[in-house]
Short mmCIF file of C-alpha atoms in Angstrom, two decimals:
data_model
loop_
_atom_site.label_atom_id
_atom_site.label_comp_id
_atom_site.label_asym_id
_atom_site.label_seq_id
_atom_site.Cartn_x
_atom_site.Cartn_y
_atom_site.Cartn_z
CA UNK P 168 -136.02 11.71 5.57
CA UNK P 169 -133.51 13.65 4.18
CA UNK P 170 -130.26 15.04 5.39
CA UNK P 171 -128.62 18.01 5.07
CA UNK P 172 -128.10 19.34 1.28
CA UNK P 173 -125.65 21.84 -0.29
CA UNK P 174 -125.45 23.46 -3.42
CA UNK P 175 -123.04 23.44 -5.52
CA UNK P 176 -120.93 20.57 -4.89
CA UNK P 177 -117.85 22.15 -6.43
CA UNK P 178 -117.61 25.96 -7.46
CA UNK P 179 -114.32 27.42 -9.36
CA UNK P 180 -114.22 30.68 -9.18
CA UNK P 181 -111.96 33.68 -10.72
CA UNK P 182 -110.56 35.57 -7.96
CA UNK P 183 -112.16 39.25 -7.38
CA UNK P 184 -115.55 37.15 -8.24
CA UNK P 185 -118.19 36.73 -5.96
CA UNK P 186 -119.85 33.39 -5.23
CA UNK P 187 -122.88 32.24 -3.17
CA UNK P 188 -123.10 28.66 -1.65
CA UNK P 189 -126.74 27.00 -0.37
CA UNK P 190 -127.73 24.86 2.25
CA UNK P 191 -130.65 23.63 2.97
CA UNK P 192 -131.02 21.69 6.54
CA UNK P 193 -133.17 18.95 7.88
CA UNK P 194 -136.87 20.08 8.40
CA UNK P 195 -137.40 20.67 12.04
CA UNK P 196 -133.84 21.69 12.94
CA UNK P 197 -133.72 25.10 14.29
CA UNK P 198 -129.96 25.31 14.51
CA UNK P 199 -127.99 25.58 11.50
CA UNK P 200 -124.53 26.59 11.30
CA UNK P 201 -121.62 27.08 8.52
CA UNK P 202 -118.12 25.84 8.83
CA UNK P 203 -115.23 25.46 6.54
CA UNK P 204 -112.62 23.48 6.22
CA UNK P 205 -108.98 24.38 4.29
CA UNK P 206 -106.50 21.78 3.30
CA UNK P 207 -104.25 20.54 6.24
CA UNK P 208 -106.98 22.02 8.77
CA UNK P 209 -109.77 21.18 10.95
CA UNK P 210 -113.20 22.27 10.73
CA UNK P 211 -113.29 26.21 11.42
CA UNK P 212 -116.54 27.69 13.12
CA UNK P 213 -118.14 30.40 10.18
CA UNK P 214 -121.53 31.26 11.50
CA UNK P 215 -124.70 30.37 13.76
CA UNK P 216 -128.42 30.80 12.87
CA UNK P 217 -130.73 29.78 16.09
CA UNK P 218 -134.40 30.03 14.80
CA UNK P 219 -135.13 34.11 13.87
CA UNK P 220 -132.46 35.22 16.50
CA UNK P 221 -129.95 37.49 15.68
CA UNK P 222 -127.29 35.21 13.88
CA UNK P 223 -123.96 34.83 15.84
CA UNK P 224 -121.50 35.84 13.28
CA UNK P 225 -117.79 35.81 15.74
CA UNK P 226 -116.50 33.19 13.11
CA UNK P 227 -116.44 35.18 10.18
CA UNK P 228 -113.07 35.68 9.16
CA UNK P 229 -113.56 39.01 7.15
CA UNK P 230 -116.01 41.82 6.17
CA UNK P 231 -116.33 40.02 2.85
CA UNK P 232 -118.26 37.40 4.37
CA UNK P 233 -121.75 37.16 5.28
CA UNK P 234 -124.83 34.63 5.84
CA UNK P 235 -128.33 34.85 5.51
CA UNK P 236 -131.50 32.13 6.75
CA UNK P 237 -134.77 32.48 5.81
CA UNK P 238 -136.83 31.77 8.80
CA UNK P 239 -135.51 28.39 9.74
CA UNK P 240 -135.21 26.76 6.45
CA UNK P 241 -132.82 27.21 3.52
CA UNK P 242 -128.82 29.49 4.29
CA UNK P 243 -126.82 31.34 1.93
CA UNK P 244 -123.52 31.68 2.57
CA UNK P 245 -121.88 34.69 0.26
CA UNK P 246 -118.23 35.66 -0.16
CA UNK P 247 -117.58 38.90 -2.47
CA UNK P 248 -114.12 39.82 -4.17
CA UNK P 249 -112.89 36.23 -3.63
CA UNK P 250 -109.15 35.60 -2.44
CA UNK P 251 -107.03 32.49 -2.83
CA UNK P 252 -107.19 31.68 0.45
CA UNK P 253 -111.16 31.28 0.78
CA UNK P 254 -110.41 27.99 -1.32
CA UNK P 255 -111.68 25.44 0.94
CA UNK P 256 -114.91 23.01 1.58
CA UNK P 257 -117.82 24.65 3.01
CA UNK P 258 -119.99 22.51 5.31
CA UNK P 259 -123.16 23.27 6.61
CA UNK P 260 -124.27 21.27 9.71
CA UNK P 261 -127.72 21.67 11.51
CA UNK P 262 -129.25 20.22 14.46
CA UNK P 263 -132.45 20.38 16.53
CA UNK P 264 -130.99 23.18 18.91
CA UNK P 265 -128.01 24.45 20.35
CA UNK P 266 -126.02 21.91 22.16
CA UNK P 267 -127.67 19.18 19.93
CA UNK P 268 -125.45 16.77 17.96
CA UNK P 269 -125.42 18.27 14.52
CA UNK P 270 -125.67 16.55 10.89
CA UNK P 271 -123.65 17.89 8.31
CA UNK P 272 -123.92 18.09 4.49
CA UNK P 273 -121.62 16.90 2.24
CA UNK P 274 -119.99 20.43 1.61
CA UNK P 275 -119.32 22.61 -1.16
CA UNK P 276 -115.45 22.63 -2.44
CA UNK P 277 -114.81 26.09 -3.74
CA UNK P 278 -111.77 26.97 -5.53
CA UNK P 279 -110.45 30.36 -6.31
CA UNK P 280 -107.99 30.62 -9.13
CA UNK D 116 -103.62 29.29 18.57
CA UNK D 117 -105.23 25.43 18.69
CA UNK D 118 -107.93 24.98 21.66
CA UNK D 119 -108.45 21.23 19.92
CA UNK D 120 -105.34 19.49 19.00
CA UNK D 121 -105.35 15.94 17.42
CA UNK D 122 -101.33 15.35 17.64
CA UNK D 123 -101.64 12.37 14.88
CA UNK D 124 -102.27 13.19 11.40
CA UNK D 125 -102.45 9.27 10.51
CA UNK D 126 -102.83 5.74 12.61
CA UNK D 127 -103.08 2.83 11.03
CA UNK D 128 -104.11 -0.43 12.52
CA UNK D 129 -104.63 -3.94 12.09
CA UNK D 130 -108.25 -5.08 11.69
CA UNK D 131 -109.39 -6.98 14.86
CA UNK D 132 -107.51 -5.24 16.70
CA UNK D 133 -108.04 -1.55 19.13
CA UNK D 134 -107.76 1.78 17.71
CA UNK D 135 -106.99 4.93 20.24
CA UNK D 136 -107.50 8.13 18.93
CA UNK D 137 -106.30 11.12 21.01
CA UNK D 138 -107.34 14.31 21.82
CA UNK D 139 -106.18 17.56 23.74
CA UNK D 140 -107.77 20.29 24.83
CA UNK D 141 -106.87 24.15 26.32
CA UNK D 142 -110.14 25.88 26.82
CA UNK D 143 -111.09 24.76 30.26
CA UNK D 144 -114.67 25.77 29.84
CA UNK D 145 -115.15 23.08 27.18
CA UNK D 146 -118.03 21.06 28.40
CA UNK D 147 -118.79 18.80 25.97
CA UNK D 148 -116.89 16.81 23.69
CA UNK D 149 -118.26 14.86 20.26
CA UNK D 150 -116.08 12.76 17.61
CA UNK D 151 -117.31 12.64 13.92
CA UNK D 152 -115.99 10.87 11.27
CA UNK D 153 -115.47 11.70 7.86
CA UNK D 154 -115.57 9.64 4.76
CA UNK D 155 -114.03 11.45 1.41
CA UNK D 156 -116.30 13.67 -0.10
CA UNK D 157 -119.00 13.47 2.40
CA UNK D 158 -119.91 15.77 5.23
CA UNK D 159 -118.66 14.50 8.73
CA UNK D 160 -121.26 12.26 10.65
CA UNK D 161 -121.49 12.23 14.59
CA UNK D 162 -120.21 8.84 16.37
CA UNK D 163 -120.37 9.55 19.84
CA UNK D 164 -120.24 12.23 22.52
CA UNK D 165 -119.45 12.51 26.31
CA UNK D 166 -120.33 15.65 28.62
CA UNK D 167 -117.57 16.61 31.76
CA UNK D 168 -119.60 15.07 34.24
CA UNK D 169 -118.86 11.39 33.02
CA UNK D 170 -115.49 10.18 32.48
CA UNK D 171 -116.21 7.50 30.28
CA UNK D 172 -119.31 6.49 27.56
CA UNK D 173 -119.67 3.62 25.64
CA UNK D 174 -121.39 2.98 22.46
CA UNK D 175 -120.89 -0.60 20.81
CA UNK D 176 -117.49 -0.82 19.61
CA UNK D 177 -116.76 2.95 20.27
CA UNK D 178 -115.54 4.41 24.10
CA UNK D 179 -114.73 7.95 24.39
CA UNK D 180 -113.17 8.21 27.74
CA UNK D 181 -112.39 12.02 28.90
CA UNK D 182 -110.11 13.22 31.83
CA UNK D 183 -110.67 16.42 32.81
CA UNK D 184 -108.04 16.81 34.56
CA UNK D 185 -105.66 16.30 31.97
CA UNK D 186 -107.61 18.12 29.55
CA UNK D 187 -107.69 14.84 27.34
CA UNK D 188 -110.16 12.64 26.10
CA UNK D 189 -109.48 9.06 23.27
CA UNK D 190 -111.66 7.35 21.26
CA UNK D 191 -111.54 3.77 21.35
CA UNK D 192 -112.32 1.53 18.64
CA UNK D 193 -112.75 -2.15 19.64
CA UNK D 194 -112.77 -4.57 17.37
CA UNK D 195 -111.61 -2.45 14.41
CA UNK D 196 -112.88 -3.04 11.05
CA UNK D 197 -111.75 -2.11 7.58
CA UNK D 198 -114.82 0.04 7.15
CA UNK D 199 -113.83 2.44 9.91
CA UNK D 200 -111.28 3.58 7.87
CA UNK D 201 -111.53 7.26 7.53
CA UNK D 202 -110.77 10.81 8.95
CA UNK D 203 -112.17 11.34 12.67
CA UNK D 204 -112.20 14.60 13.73
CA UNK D 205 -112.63 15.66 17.54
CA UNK D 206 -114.65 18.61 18.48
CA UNK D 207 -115.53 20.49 21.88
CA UNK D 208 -117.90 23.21 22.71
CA UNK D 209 -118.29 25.23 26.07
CA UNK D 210 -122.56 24.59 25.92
CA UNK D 211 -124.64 21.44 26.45
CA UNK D 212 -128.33 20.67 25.63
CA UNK D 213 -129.58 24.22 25.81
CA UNK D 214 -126.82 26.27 26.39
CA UNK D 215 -125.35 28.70 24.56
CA UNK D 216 -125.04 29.08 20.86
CA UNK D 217 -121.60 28.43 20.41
CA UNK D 218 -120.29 26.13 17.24
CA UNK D 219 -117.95 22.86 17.84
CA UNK D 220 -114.25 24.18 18.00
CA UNK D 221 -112.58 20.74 15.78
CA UNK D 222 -109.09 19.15 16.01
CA UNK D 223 -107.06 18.72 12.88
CA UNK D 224 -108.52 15.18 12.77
CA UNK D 225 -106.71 11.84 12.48
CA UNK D 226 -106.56 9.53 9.37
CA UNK D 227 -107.29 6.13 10.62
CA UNK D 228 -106.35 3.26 7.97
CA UNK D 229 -107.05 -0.67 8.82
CA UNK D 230 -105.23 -2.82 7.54
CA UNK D 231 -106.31 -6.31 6.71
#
């Protein structure tokens, strides 16, 4: 079966732009969750979508971020007015449930110039 | 302010022989602990996992061992090989298997390179 997709694999970007990154997670997995990942750092927590419950959205680092799941299939992840810092590789990871190991896509590299 | 800290950016090791990859932790409510590795260009893939009521879990050539007490858990790689050269992140979360809806809080990760 599949795994985890994104889309697209690499996005450049003029800063004050604003871009919109897809994932789309394995059928069946209720979970799905966004992280991203800046150069020198770990993984950092973005977002949670747990089947049509009200998304938990503490990772967010700004107002200019936001996330939305249809049902329990495909995720946008959109970032208006892009800053330099936002550069970074955007994974999306999903899993069968909270507290289930989760499988991760290959990311989207954005780059803001 | 880091509640997963992998202290090594880099290891490198000889193939054949063990690889120990640390991790520390400062959130005591972290309940469950996973290590993923990450090949360039791909998304990180799960290896193994151990909850805080073991102390040890084994998994062919990989052992996580955790100690609670210490706030501290290693991966152990035994033999290594060249092909587990890559990144390996460690991650925690303060849910298990129905919890909460928290996502994995990751370390830094840890470059591991095997030499032949």
């Amino acid at each position: 079966g599949a795994g985890v997709s994104q889309s697209p694999s690499n996005k450049v970007t003029e800063k004050g732009k604003d871009v919109e990154l897809r994932c789309d997670p394995i059928s069946g997995h209720t979970a799905l969750y966004w992280y991203r990942q800046r150069l020198g750092q770990g993984l950092e927590f973005l977002i949670y979508f747990q089947g049509n419950s009200a998304p938990d959205k503490s990772g967010l680092p700004s107002d200019r971020f936001s996330a939305e799941r249809t049902g329990e299939s495909v995720s946008t992840l959109t970032i208006q007015r892009t800053q330099q810092e936002d550069s970074a590789v955007y994974l999306c990871a999903s899993s069968f449930g909270p507290g289930w190991e989760q499988y991760f896509g290959p990311g989207t590299r954005l780059t803001v110039t | 302010d880091q509640q997963v800290k992998q202290n090594s950016p880099s290891l490198s090791v000889q193939e054949g022989r063990i690889s120990i990859l640390n991790c520390d932790y400062t959130n005591s409510m972290f309940d469950y602990f996973l290590w993923y590795k990450k090949y360039p260009a791909e998304g990180p893939t799960f290896l193994i996992s151990i909850s805080s009521i073991k102390d040890k879990n084994e998994d062919g050539r990989f052992t996580v061992f955790l100690n609670k007490s210490a706030k501290h858990l290693s991966l152990h790689i035994v033999p290594s090989q060249p092909g587990d050269s890559a990144v390996y992140f460690c991650a925690a979360t303060p849910t298990y298997s129905g919890g909460g809806a928290d996502g994995l809080t990751f370390g830094k990760g840890t470059h591991l390179i095997i030499q032949p």
